[in-house]
Amino acid sequence: IVLLTTNLADNIDSAFQRRMDVVVDFSLPDEAARQAIWQQHLPPEHQVPGDWLQQLAWRCKLSGGQIRNAAQHAQLLALANEGVVEHSRLLTAVQREYRKAGAVCPYLDLEVMAARVAGVRGAAVTPFLLADVAARIAAGSASYEQPQN
């Protein structure tokens, strides 16, 4: 008996797949499940705002194992910097999971847009600004123009 697991089933040779008697597919968790998995794996003292975490669960379709890995990496980053887990460390950890999978983190688009908005407003990129930009993107009204003099 051989047990194989993979997130990349499409990369398995078809001749090899024909020799498998039983294949069990596991789908990725939905948004609500991802948010619950984040809450389960983040330490109780984390300082990630709930609305930011909700946006993360919505935008980043990670497996439960990837979420666990990202939460653990964010905790290691926090320990290395003598702090608690907050959104920037968590985002760094999520980006790492996407790089490991050979993909681009969809939250990067939001970060870039928020940085642009912050520059226009003369403010810092905060979790609340990220949530505002995400809401505008979802509503189809994410146009921030540089003010004319």
Rosetta silent file (secondary structure, phi, psi, omega in degrees, C-alpha in Angstrom):
SEQUENCE: IVLLTTNLADNIDSAFQRRMDVVVDFSLPDEAARQAIWQQHLPPEHQVPGDWLQQLAWRCKLSGGQIRNAAQHAQLLALANEGVVEHSRLLTAVQREYRKAGAVCPYLDLEVMAARVAGVRGAAVTPFLLADVAARIAAGSASYEQPQN
SCORE:     score description
SCORE:     0.000 S_00000001
   1 L     0.000  131.970  177.735    0.000    0.000    0.000 S_00000001
   2 L  -124.759  133.426  178.702    1.312    3.404   -0.985 S_00000001
   3 L  -115.361  121.700  179.665   -0.229    6.671    0.156 S_00000001
   4 L  -117.940  143.155  173.368    0.547    9.789   -1.886 S_00000001
   5 L  -131.935  144.433  178.119   -0.513   13.361   -1.212 S_00000001
   6 L  -160.512  152.154  170.291   -0.093   16.383   -3.434 S_00000001
   7 L   -96.295   -3.511 -175.622   -1.511   19.818   -4.150 S_00000001
   8 L  -123.192   56.501 -176.928   -0.407   19.431   -7.768 S_00000001
   9 H   -59.762  -29.780  179.910   -2.318   16.364   -8.995 S_00000001
  10 H   -66.037  -17.911 -179.363   -2.303   17.718  -12.559 S_00000001
  11 H   -88.917   -2.064  179.722    1.478   17.306  -12.623 S_00000001
  12 L   -81.376  133.901 -179.860    1.342   13.540  -12.027 S_00000001
  13 L   -56.159  134.791 -176.638    2.128   11.466  -15.103 S_00000001
  14 H   -63.430  -35.060  177.557   -1.042    9.971  -16.614 S_00000001
  15 H   -64.064  -37.209  177.405    0.562    6.498  -16.909 S_00000001
  16 H   -69.485  -39.875 -179.921    1.326    6.630  -13.179 S_00000001
  17 H   -62.762  -35.773  179.785   -2.198    7.831  -12.397 S_00000001
  18 H   -62.168  -23.822 -179.035   -3.719    4.855  -14.230 S_00000001
  19 L   -86.005   -3.180  178.635   -2.013    2.555  -11.739 S_00000001
  20 L   -86.350  125.914 -178.701   -3.721    4.217   -8.768 S_00000001
  21 L   -79.406  -39.707 -176.986   -6.712    2.236   -7.529 S_00000001
  22 L  -130.925  130.996  176.207   -8.238    4.907   -5.283 S_00000001
  23 L  -127.678  125.677  179.232   -7.937    8.672   -5.575 S_00000001
  24 L  -113.652  120.396  178.740   -9.532   10.953   -3.003 S_00000001
  25 L   -94.136  135.330  174.278   -9.826   14.631   -3.916 S_00000001
  26 L  -115.493  125.051  179.289   -9.909   17.263   -1.201 S_00000001
  27 L   -84.704  160.208  176.753  -11.156   20.697   -2.176 S_00000001
  28 L   -68.564  149.249  177.648   -9.762   23.911   -0.763 S_00000001
  29 L   -65.259  149.109  176.706  -11.659   25.360    2.196 S_00000001
  30 L   -77.111  179.171 -174.881  -14.180   28.090    1.439 S_00000001
  31 H   -57.433  -45.760 -179.081  -13.820   31.636    2.761 S_00000001
  32 H   -63.624  -40.936  178.946  -15.597   30.958    6.072 S_00000001
  33 H   -67.098  -39.911  178.271  -13.527   27.837    6.681 S_00000001
  34 H   -62.196  -42.058  179.538  -10.296   29.685    5.831 S_00000001
  35 H   -63.977  -39.988  177.843  -11.163   32.434    8.304 S_00000001
  36 H   -64.992  -39.019  179.081  -11.887   29.826   10.995 S_00000001
  37 H   -66.821  -39.700  175.637   -8.575   28.083   10.250 S_00000001
  38 H   -58.513  -48.532 -178.558   -6.734   31.417   10.546 S_00000001
  39 H   -61.457  -36.605 -179.391   -8.368   32.042   13.923 S_00000001
  40 H   -67.081  -35.697 -173.281   -7.481   28.526   15.059 S_00000001
  41 H   -98.060  -13.792  175.922   -3.792   28.854   14.178 S_00000001
  42 L   -81.586  145.189  179.058   -3.079   32.460   15.161 S_00000001
  43 L   -66.970  151.934 -177.773   -2.034   32.999   18.780 S_00000001
  44 L   -57.846  -28.852 -176.980   -4.710   34.515   21.059 S_00000001
  45 L   -89.644   13.136 -179.229   -2.636   37.692   21.538 S_00000001
  46 L   -62.285  155.551 -179.180   -2.363   38.442   17.796 S_00000001
  47 L  -119.321   37.632  176.851   -3.045   42.000   16.670 S_00000001
  48 L   -90.497  118.737 -179.734   -4.451   41.301   13.213 S_00000001
  49 L   -60.112  143.886 -178.333   -7.691   43.281   12.784 S_00000001
  50 H   -58.151  -40.652 -179.476  -10.735   41.133   12.089 S_00000001
  51 H   -67.396  -34.569  177.682  -11.664   42.986    8.888 S_00000001
  52 H   -67.878  -41.936  179.032   -8.112   42.532    7.542 S_00000001
  53 H   -64.515  -37.343  177.200   -8.207   38.819    8.370 S_00000001
  54 H   -64.274  -42.175  176.971  -11.579   38.549    6.632 S_00000001
  55 H   -62.999  -40.343  178.730  -10.096   40.176    3.506 S_00000001
  56 H   -61.485  -46.126  179.402   -7.157   37.769    3.691 S_00000001
  57 H   -63.362  -35.292 -179.688   -9.503   34.771    3.888 S_00000001
  58 H   -72.442  -45.681 -173.348  -11.506   36.144    0.955 S_00000001
  59 H   -82.813  -33.472 -172.511   -8.586   36.998   -1.329 S_00000001
  60 L  -105.916  103.232 -176.806   -6.104   34.213   -0.531 S_00000001
  61 L   -87.787   76.927 -178.223   -7.459   30.775   -1.348 S_00000001
  62 L   -97.408  157.038  173.513   -4.973   28.729    0.643 S_00000001
  63 L   -77.030  167.049  178.135   -5.256   25.160    1.889 S_00000001
  64 H   -59.848  -39.435  178.446   -5.524   24.468    5.601 S_00000001
  65 H   -66.127  -38.829  177.666   -1.892   23.339    5.676 S_00000001
  66 H   -66.499  -38.245  177.571   -0.722   26.504    3.934 S_00000001
  67 H   -63.857  -45.908  177.948   -2.669   28.624    6.420 S_00000001
  68 H   -58.360  -46.879  179.474   -1.102   26.724    9.330 S_00000001
  69 H   -59.922  -43.683 -179.535    2.378   27.179    7.822 S_00000001
  70 H   -65.209  -41.994  179.161    1.801   30.909    7.288 S_00000001
  71 H   -63.016  -41.730  178.570    0.485   31.377   10.838 S_00000001
  72 H   -66.536  -40.650  179.430    3.501   29.555   12.270 S_00000001
  73 H   -65.936  -39.455  177.349    5.932   31.555   10.113 S_00000001
  74 H   -61.864  -36.848  177.215    4.267   34.818   11.196 S_00000001
  75 H   -66.851  -38.269  176.765    4.758   33.738   14.821 S_00000001
  76 H   -65.935  -40.652  176.959    8.445   33.063   14.148 S_00000001
  77 H   -61.982  -40.442  179.245    8.803   36.489   12.518 S_00000001
  78 H   -64.810  -42.006  178.863    7.147   38.052   15.564 S_00000001
  79 H   -63.653  -39.958 -179.190    9.515   36.212   17.932 S_00000001
  80 H   -66.003  -24.642 -178.969   12.530   37.301   15.916 S_00000001
  81 L  -110.335   17.084  177.919   11.396   40.916   16.246 S_00000001
  82 L    50.964   44.552 -179.726   10.268   40.707   19.872 S_00000001
  83 L  -138.620 -168.917  177.364    6.685   41.475   18.988 S_00000001
  84 L  -106.138  165.770  178.390    3.289   39.973   18.430 S_00000001
  85 L   -69.871  123.982  174.911    1.768   38.743   15.203 S_00000001
  86 L  -133.467  175.683 -166.246    0.316   41.669   13.292 S_00000001
  87 H   -60.060  -36.253 -177.222   -0.874   42.090    9.721 S_00000001
  88 H   -68.527  -37.985  177.361    2.459   42.937    8.066 S_00000001
  89 H   -69.137  -37.917  178.764    4.160   39.833    9.488 S_00000001
  90 H   -66.652  -40.524  178.267    1.194   37.700    8.521 S_00000001
  91 H   -63.805  -40.505  176.273    1.241   39.100    4.981 S_00000001
  92 H   -58.669  -42.704 -179.756    4.975   38.329    4.711 S_00000001
  93 H   -67.912  -38.725  178.139    4.235   34.744    5.765 S_00000001
  94 H   -65.796  -43.321  177.639    1.343   34.423    3.279 S_00000001
  95 H   -59.217  -37.622  177.987    3.538   35.739    0.470 S_00000001
  96 H   -62.238  -42.429  178.462    6.097   33.080    1.414 S_00000001
  97 H   -62.597  -40.638  178.052    3.459   30.341    1.059 S_00000001
  98 H   -66.196  -40.860  177.980    2.538   31.622   -2.400 S_00000001
  99 H   -61.755  -41.887  178.940    6.213   31.738   -3.434 S_00000001
 100 H   -60.285  -33.324 -179.751    6.658   28.138   -2.239 S_00000001
 101 L   -86.488   -1.241 -179.077    3.719   27.145   -4.465 S_00000001
 102 L    73.299   29.964 -177.915    5.183   29.087   -7.416 S_00000001
 103 L  -126.617  170.103  178.785    2.312   31.578   -7.396 S_00000001
 104 L  -105.177  132.381 -179.656    1.804   35.303   -6.779 S_00000001
 105 L   -65.730  123.496  179.643   -0.050   36.396   -3.680 S_00000001
 106 L   -66.913  -17.779  179.148   -3.343   38.091   -4.682 S_00000001
 107 H   -73.669  -18.209  179.077   -3.057   40.366   -1.650 S_00000001
 108 H   -61.162  -39.311  177.881   -0.025   42.055   -3.255 S_00000001
 109 H   -57.799  -42.070  179.733   -2.329   43.862   -5.682 S_00000001
 110 H   -66.030  -41.639  178.523   -4.225   45.248   -2.708 S_00000001
 111 H   -62.333  -42.661 -179.922   -0.999   46.296   -0.955 S_00000001
 112 H   -64.169  -44.977  179.063    0.224   48.105   -4.075 S_00000001
 113 H   -62.335  -42.761 -179.585   -3.124   49.884   -4.485 S_00000001
 114 H   -64.893  -38.825  177.312   -3.172   50.840   -0.790 S_00000001
 115 H   -63.121  -39.505  178.165    0.374   52.200   -1.004 S_00000001
 116 H   -65.209  -42.917  178.768   -0.667   54.306   -3.985 S_00000001
 117 H   -64.275  -42.863  179.719   -3.737   55.562   -2.108 S_00000001
 118 H   -60.094  -39.583  177.724   -1.637   56.311    0.971 S_00000001
 119 H   -63.346  -39.336  178.693    0.711   58.363   -1.195 S_00000001
 120 H   -67.335  -41.789 -178.119   -2.227   60.331   -2.602 S_00000001
 121 H   -82.980  -13.299 -176.204   -3.680   60.902    0.847 S_00000001
 122 L    72.058   33.442 -176.403   -0.313   61.504    2.485 S_00000001
 123 L  -125.488  173.722  177.270   -0.993   58.721    4.990 S_00000001
 124 L   -88.253  155.937  174.246    0.472   55.393    6.035 S_00000001
 125 L   -77.797  116.163 -179.612   -0.796   52.038    4.788 S_00000001
 126 L  -119.730  164.355  175.643   -2.906   50.682    7.639 S_00000001
 127 H   -57.081  -33.267 -179.076   -5.174   47.641    7.921 S_00000001
 128 H   -71.333  -37.112  176.024   -8.138   50.009    7.732 S_00000001
 129 H   -66.202  -40.640  176.769   -6.866   51.569    4.511 S_00000001
 130 H   -59.654  -44.088  179.957   -6.369   48.072    3.078 S_00000001
 131 H   -64.366  -39.679  178.662   -9.955   47.179    4.010 S_00000001
 132 H   -63.440  -45.590  179.393  -11.223   50.424    2.433 S_00000001
 133 H   -64.114  -42.549  179.318   -9.328   49.759   -0.796 S_00000001
 134 H   -61.176  -42.034  179.416  -10.540   46.135   -0.851 S_00000001
 135 H   -64.098  -40.152  178.696  -14.144   47.282   -0.413 S_00000001
 136 H   -67.049  -38.372  177.284  -13.742   49.777   -3.264 S_00000001
 137 H   -63.917  -45.506  179.954  -12.218   47.104   -5.491 S_00000001
 138 H   -61.937  -34.625 -179.702  -15.067   44.712   -4.676 S_00000001
 139 H   -84.172   -5.788  179.932  -17.590   47.476   -5.440 S_00000001
 140 L    78.191   20.171 -178.982  -15.825   48.339   -8.692 S_00000001
 141 L  -124.616   46.978 -175.704  -14.976   51.876   -7.591 S_00000001
 142 L   -93.493   45.539  179.156  -11.249   51.628   -6.921 S_00000001
 143 L  -103.378  112.648  176.786  -10.257   54.754   -8.793 S_00000001
 144 L  -118.288  113.764 -179.540   -7.959   57.001   -6.818 S_00000001
 145 L  -103.352  147.135  175.062   -6.525   59.810   -8.866 S_00000001
 146 L   -64.634  129.191  179.936   -3.675   62.070   -7.908 S_00000001
 147 L   -61.150  140.149  178.076   -5.174   65.449   -6.956 S_00000001
 148 L   -85.728  141.931  179.020   -4.606   68.154   -9.531 S_00000001
 149 L   -84.221    0.000    0.000   -2.931   71.388   -8.389 S_00000001
